[in-house]
mmCIF file of C-alpha atoms in Angstrom:
data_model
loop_
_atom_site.group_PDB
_atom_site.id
_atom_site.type_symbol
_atom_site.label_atom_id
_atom_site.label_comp_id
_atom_site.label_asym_id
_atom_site.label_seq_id
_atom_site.Cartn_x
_atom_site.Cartn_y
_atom_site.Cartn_z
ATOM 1 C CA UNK R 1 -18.958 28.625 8.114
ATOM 2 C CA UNK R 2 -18.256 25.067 8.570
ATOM 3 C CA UNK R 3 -15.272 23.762 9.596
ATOM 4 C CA UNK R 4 -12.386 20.576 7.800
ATOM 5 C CA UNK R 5 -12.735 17.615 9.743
ATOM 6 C CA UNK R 6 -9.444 17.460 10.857
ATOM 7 C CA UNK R 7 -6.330 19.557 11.293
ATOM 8 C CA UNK R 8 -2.598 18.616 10.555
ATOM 9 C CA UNK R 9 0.014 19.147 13.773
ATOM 10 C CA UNK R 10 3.351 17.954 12.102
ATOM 11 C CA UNK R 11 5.823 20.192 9.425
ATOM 12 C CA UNK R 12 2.416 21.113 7.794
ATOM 13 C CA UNK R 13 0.026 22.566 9.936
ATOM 14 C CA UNK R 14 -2.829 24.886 9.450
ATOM 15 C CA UNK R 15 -2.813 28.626 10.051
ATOM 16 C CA UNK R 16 -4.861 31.165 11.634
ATOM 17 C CA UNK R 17 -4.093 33.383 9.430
ATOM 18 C CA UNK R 18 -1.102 33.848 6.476
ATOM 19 C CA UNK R 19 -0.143 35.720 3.353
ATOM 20 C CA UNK R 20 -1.693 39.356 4.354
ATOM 21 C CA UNK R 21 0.913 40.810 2.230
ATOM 22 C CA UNK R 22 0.766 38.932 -0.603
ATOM 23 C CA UNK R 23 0.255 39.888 -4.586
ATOM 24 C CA UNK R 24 -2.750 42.404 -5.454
ATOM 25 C CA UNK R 25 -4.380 39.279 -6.379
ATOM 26 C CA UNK R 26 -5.951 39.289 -2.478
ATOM 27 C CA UNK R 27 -7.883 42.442 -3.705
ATOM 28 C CA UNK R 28 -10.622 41.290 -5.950
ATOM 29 C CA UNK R 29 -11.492 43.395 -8.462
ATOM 30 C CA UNK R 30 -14.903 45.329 -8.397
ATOM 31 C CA UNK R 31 -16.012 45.971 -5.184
ATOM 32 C CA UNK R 32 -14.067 43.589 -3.047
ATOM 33 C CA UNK R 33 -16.614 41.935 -0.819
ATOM 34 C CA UNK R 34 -14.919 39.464 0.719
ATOM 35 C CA UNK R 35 -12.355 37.401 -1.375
ATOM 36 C CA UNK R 36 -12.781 34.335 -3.947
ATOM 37 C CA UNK R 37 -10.917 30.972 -4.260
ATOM 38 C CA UNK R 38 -10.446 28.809 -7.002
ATOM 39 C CA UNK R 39 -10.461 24.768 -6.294
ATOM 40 C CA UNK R 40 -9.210 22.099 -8.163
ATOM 41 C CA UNK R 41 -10.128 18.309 -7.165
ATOM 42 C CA UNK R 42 -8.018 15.873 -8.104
ATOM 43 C CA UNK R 43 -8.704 13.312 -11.285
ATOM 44 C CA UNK R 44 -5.241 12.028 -12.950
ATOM 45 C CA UNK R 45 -4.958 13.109 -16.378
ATOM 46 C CA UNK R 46 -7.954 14.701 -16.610
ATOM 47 C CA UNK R 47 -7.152 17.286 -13.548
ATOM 48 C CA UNK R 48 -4.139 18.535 -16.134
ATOM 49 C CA UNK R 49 -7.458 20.796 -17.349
ATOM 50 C CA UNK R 50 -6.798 22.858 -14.320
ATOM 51 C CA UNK R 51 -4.013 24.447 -16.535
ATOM 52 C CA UNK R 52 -5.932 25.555 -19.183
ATOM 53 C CA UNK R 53 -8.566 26.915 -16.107
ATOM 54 C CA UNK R 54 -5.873 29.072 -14.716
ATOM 55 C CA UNK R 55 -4.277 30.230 -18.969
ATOM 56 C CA UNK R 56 -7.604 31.650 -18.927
ATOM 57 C CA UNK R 57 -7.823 33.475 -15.839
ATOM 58 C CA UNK R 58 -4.469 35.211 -16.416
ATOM 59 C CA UNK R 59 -5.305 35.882 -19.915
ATOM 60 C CA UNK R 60 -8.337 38.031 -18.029
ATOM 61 C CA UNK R 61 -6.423 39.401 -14.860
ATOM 62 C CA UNK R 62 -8.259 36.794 -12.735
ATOM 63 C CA UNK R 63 -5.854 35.991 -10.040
ATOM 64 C CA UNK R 64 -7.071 33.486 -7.429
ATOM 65 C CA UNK R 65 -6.331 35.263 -3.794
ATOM 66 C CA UNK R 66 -6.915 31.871 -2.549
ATOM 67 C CA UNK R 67 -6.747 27.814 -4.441
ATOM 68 C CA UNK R 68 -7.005 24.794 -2.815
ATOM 69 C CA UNK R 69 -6.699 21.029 -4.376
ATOM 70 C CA UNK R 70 -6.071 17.574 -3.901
ATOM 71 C CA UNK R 71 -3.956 15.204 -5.902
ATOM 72 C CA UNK R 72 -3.262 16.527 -9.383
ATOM 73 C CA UNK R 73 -5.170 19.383 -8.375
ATOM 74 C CA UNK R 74 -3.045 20.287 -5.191
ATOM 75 C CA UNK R 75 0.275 19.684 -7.426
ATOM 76 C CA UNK R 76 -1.204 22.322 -9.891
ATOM 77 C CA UNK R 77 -2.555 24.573 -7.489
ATOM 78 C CA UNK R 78 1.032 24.483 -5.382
ATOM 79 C CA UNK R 79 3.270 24.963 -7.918
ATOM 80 C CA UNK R 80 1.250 28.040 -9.462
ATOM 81 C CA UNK R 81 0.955 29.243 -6.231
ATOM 82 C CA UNK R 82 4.816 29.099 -6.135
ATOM 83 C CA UNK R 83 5.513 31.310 -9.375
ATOM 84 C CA UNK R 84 5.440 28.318 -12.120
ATOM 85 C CA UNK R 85 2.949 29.963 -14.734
ATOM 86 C CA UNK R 86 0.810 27.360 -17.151
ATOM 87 C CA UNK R 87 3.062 26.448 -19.880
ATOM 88 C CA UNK R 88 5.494 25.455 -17.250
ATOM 89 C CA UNK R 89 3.298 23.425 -15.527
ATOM 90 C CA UNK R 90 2.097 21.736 -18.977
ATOM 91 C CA UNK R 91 5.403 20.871 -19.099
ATOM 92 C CA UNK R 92 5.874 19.414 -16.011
ATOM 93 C CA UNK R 93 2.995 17.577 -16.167
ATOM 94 C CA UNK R 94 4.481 15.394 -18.953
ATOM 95 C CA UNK R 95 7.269 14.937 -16.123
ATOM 96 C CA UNK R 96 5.733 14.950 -12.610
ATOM 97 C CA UNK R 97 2.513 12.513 -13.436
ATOM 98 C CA UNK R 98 1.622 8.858 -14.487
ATOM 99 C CA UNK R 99 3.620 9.613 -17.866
ATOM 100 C CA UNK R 100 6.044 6.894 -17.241
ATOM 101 C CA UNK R 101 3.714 4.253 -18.423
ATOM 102 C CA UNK R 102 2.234 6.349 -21.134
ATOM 103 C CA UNK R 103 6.170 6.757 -22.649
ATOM 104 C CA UNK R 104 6.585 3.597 -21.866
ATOM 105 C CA UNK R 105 3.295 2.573 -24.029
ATOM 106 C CA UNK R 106 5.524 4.834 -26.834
ATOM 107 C CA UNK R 107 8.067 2.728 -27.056
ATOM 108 C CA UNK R 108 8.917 -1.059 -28.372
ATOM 109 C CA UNK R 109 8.931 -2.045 -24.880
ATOM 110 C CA UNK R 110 6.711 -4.827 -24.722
ATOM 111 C CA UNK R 111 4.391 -3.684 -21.089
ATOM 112 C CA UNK R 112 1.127 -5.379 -20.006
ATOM 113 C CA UNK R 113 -2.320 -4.223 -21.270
ATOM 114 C CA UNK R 114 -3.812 -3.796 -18.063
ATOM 115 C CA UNK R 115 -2.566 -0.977 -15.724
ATOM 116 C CA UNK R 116 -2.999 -3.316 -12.474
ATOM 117 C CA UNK R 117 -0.704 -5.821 -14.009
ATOM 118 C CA UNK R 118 2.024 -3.290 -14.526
ATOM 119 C CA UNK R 119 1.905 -1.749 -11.230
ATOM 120 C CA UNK R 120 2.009 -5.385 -10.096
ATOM 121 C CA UNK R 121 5.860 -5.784 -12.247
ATOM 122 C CA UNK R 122 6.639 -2.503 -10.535
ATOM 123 C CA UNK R 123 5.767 -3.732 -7.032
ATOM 124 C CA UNK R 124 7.698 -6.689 -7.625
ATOM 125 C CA UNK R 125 10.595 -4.819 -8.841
ATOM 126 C CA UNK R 126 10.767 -2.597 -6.406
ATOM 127 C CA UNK R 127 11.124 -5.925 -3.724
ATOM 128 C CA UNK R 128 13.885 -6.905 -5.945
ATOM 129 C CA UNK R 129 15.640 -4.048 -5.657
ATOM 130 C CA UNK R 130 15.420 -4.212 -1.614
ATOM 131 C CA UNK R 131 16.275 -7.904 -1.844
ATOM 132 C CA UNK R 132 19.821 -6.874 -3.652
ATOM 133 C CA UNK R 133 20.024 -3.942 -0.728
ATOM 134 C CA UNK R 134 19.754 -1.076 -3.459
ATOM 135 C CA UNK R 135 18.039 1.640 -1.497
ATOM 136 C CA UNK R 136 15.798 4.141 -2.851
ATOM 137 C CA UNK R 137 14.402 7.062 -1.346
ATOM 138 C CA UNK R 138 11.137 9.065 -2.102
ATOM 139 C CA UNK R 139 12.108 9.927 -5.362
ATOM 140 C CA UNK R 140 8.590 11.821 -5.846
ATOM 141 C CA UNK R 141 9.528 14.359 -2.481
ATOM 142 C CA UNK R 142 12.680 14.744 -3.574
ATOM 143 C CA UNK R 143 11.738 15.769 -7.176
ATOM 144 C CA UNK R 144 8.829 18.291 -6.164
ATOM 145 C CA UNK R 145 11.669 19.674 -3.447
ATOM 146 C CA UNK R 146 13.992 20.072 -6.634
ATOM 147 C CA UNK R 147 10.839 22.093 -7.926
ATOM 148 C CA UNK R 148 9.764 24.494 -5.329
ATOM 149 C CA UNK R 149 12.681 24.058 -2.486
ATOM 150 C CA UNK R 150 11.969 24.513 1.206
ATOM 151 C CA UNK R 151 9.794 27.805 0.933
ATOM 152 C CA UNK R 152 6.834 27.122 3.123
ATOM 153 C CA UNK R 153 3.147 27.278 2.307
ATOM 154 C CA UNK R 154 2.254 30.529 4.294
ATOM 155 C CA UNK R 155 5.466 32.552 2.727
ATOM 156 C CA UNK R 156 3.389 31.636 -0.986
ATOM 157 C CA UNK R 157 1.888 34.865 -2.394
ATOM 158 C CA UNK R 158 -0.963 33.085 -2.672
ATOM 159 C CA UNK R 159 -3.197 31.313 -0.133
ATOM 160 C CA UNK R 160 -2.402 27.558 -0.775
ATOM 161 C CA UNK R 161 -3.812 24.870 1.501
ATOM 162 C CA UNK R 162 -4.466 21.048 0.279
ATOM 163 C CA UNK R 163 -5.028 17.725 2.016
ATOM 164 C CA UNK R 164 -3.956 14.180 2.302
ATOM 165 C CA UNK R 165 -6.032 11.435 4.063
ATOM 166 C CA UNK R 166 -3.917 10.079 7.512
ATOM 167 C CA UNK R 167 -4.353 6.068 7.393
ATOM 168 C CA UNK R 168 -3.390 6.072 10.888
ATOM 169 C CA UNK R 169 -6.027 7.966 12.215
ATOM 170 C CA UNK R 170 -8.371 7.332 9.317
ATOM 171 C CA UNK R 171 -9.046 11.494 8.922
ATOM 172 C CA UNK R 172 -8.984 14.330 6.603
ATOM 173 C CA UNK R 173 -5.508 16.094 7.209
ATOM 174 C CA UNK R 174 -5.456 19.784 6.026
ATOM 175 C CA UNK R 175 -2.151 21.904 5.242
ATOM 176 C CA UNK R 176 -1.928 25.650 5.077
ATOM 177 C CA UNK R 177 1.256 26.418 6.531
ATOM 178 C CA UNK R 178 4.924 23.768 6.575
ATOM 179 C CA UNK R 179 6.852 22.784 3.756
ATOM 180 C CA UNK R 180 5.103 23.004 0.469
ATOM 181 C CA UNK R 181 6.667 19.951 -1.589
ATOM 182 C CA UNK R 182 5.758 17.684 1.722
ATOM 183 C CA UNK R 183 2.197 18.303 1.328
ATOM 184 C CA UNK R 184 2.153 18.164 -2.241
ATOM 185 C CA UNK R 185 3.583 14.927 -1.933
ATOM 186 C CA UNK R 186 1.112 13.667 0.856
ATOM 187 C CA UNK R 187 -1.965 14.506 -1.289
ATOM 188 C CA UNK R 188 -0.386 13.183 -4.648
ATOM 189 C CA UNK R 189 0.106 9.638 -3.074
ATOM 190 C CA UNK R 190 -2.675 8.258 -5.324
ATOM 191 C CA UNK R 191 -3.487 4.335 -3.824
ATOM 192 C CA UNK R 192 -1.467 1.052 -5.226
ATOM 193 C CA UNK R 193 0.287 3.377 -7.733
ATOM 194 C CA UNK R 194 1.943 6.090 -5.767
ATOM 195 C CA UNK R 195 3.370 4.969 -1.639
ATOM 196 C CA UNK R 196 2.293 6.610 1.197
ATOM 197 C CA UNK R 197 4.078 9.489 2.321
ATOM 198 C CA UNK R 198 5.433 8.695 5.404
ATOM 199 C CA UNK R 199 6.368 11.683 8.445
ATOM 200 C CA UNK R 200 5.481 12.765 11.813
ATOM 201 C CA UNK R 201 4.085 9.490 12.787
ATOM 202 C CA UNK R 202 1.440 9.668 10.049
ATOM 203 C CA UNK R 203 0.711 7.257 6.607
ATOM 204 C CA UNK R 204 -1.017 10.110 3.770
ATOM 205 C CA UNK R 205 -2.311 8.959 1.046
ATOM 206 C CA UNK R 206 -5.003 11.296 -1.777
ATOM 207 C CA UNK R 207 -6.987 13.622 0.148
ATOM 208 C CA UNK R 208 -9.651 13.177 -2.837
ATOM 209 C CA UNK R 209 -10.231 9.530 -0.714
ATOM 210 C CA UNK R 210 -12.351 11.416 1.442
ATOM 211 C CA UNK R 211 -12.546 14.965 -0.310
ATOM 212 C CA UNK R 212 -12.030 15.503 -3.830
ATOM 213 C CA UNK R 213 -13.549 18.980 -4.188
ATOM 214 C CA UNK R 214 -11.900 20.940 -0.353
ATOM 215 C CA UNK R 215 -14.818 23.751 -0.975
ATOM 216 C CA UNK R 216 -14.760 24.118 2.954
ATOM 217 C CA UNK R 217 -10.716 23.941 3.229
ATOM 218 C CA UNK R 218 -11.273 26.890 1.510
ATOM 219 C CA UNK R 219 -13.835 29.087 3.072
ATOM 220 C CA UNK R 220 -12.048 28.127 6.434
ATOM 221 C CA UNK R 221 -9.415 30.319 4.976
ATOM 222 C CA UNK R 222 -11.317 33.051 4.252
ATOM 223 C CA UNK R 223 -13.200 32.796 0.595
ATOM 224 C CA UNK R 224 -16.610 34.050 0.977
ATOM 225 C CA UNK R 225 -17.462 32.550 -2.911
ATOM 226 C CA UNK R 226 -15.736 29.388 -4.755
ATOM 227 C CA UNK R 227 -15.469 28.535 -8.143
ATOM 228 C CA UNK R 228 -14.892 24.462 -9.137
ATOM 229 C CA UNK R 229 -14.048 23.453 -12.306
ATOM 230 C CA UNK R 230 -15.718 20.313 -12.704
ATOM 231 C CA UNK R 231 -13.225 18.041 -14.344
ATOM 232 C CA UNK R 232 -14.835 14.303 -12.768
ATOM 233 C CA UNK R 233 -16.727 11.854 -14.975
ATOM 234 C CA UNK R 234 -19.309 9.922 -13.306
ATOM 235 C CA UNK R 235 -18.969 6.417 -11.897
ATOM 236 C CA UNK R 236 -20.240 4.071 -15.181
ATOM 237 C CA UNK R 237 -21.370 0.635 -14.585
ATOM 238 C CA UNK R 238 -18.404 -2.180 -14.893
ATOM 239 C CA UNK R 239 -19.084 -5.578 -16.360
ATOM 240 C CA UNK R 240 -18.873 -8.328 -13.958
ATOM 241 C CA UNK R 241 -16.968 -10.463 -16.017
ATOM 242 C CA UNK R 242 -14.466 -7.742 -15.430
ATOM 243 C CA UNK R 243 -13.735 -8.539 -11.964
ATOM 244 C CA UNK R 244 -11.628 -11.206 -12.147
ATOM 245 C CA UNK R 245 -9.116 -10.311 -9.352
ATOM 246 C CA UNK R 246 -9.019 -9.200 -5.818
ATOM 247 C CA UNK R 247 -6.525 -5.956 -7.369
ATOM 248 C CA UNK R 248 -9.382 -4.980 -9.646
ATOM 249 C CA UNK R 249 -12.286 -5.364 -7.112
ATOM 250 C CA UNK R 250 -9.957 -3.193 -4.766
ATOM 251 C CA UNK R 251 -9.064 -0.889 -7.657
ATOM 252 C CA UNK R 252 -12.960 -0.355 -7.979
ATOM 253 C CA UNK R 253 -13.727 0.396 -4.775
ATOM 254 C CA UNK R 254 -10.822 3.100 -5.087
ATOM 255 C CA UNK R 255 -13.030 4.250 -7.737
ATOM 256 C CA UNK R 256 -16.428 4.522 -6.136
ATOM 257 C CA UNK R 257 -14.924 6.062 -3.001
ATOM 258 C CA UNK R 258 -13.728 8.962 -5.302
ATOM 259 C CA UNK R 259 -16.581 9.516 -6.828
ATOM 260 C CA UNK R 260 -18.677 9.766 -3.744
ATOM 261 C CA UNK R 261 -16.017 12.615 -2.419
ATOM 262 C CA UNK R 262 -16.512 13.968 -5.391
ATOM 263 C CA UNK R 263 -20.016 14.374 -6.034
ATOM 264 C CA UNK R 264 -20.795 14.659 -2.104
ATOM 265 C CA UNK R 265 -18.894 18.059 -2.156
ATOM 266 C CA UNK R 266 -19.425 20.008 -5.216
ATOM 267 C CA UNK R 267 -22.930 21.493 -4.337
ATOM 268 C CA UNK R 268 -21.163 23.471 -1.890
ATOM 269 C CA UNK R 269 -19.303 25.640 -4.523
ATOM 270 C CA UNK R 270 -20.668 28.889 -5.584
ATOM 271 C CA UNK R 271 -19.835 28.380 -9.317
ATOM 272 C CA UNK R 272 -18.974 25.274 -11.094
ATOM 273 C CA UNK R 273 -18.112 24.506 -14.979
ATOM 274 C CA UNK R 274 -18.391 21.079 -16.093
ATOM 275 C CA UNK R 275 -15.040 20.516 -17.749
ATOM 276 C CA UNK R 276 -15.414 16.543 -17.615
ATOM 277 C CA UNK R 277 -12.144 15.460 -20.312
ATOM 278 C CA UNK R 278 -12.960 12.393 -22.013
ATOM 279 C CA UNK R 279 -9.342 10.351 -21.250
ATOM 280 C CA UNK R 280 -8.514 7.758 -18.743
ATOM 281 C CA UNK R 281 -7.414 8.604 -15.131
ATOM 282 C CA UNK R 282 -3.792 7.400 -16.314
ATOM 283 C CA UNK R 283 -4.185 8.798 -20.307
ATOM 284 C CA UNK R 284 -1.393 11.010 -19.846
ATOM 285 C CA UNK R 285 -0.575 10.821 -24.317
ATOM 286 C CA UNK R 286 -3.165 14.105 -24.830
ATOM 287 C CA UNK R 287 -2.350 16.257 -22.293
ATOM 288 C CA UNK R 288 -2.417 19.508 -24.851
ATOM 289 C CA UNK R 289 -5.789 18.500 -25.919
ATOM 290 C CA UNK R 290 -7.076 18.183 -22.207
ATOM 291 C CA UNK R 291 -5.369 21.854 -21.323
ATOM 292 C CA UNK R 292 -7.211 22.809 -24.251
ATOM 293 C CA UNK R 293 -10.949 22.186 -22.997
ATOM 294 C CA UNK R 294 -10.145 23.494 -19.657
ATOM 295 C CA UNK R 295 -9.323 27.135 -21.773
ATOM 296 C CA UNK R 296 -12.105 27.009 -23.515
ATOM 297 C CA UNK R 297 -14.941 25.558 -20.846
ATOM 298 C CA UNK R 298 -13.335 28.351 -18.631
ATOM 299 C CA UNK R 299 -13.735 31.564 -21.687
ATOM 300 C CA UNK R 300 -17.067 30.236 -22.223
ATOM 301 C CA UNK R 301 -17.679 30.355 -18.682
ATOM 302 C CA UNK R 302 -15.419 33.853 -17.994
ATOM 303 C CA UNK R 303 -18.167 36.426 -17.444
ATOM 304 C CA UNK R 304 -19.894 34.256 -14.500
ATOM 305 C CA UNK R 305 -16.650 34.001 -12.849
ATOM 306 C CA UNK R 306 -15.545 38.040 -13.388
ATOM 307 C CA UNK R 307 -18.786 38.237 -11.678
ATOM 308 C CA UNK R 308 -18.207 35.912 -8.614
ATOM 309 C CA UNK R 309 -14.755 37.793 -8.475
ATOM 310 C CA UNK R 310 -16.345 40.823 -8.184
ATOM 311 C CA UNK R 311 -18.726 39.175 -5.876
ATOM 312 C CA UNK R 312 -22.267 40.798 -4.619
ATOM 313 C CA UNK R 313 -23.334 44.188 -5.974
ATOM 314 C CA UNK R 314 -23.317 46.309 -2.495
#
């Protein structure tokens, strides 16, 4: 079974093994050879279909004994992992997401057209503030420790591991054990729109820079089959006339790099359902409609995965 390429050694670290007494979820029904794990890659807006993924496994006693994400997907995973049930977390993903711009976008406030511009006025505001000495702290680690508080990722009923990407060291950091909201917050930190998180000497920024789809996080913690939901849209050709700043070209290459750790990884999964929402990374105005597809790809989809819950006929 292969192995992550890299291990975390600060407050989240990996474990050799967690959660033996957690819900009846870790017996799969059927048979029970060997236990399943649901994964759920990152993707903005889009990744919000996670929540109707997991409305439909409750709705048919399919309880993942083990998820795993990155970005939006590790922010989903987590918190269900954690108790919050999907129409909380459709909630909070109107809260805990890109939404600012998209209520901003609401409202008379006139805002640039182009996202790259805005995050621009936001950079620039947030020198101002430091040039007036108004501190701010990680607003986004304290919010998700308002969420979920200091209970640690092996004390979860569920297995729960995501990753980040270390600048520092330029590797794939895994956590499976530390303090939940810290790693969701490492793997959320989405480049030039979210900041690194910063502790234990490291700089973490999206796992899904290097691994969108953590298929082997996950059998390194014991899943003998995984199911994806496929929620990526393919790289599309951009006009060249586009390109008309260094942010964009940047931007881009954010884009291709994603797509690559995207598509690189998914033929390791044992089932995958092509979700594939048709809004922008940073759409967040039809986030019911996106929750929406991800129930009903996953019901039309439900007998294959009772059947790689149940896993092989013995």
């Amino acid at each position: 079974m292969p192995l992550v390429s890299a291990t975390a050694t600060g407050p989240a670290a990996p474990a050799e093994e967690q959660n033996k007494n957690g819900p009846t979820s870790d017996s799969p029904p059927g048979n029970g050879n060997g236990r399943w794990a649901l994964v759920l890659m990152g993707g903005g807006a889009r990744a919000l279909a996670h929540i109707g993924v997991l409305e439909a496994l409750l709705d048919n006693d399919l309880v993942p004994p083990i998820i795993t994400g990155t970005s939006m997907g590790a922010i989903i995973g987590g918190l269900f992992a954690a108790g919050y049930l999907p129409p909380e977390l459709e909630k909070l993903g109107r809260q805990l997401s890109y939404s600012r711009l998209a209520s901003l976008r609401k409202s008379r406030i006139p805002i640039p057209d182009k996202l790259v511009d805005y995050l621009m006025l936001e950079s620039y505001q947030k020198r101002l503030l430091r040039r007036i000495g108004i501190k701010k702290g990680d607003l986004l680690e304290e919010r998700l420790r308002e969420m979920v508080g200091d209970v640690l990722i092996e004390e979860l009923p569920l297995r729960f591991g995501c990753n980040a990407v270390d600048l520092v060291s330029g590797q794939e950091v895994n956590f499976t054990t530390g303090l939940l909201h810290q790693a969701l917050r490492a793997s959320m930190a989405f480049p030039f729109v979210i900041e690194p998180a910063r502790f234990s000497g490291r700089l973490l920024v999206d796992g899904g820079l290097l691994n969108n789809c953590p298929v082997r996080l996950a059998r390194a913690m014991g899943a003998s089959r995984v199911f994806v939901p496929d929620v990526h849209r393919p790289l599309k050709k951009m006009p060249i006339a586009h390109f008309d700043s260094a942010f964009i070209m940047v931007h881009r290459l954010v884009q291709v790099v994603l797509a690559d750790s995207t598509e690189s990884k998914l033929p390791e999964a044992d089932l995958i359902i092509n979700i594939n929402p048709n809004v922008d990374t940073f759409d967040f105005t039809r986030i019911r409609r996106v929750v929406n597809l991800g129930k009903k790809i996953t019901l039309e989809n439900i007998e294959a995965i009772k059947e790689l819950a149940r896993g092989p006929a013995g």
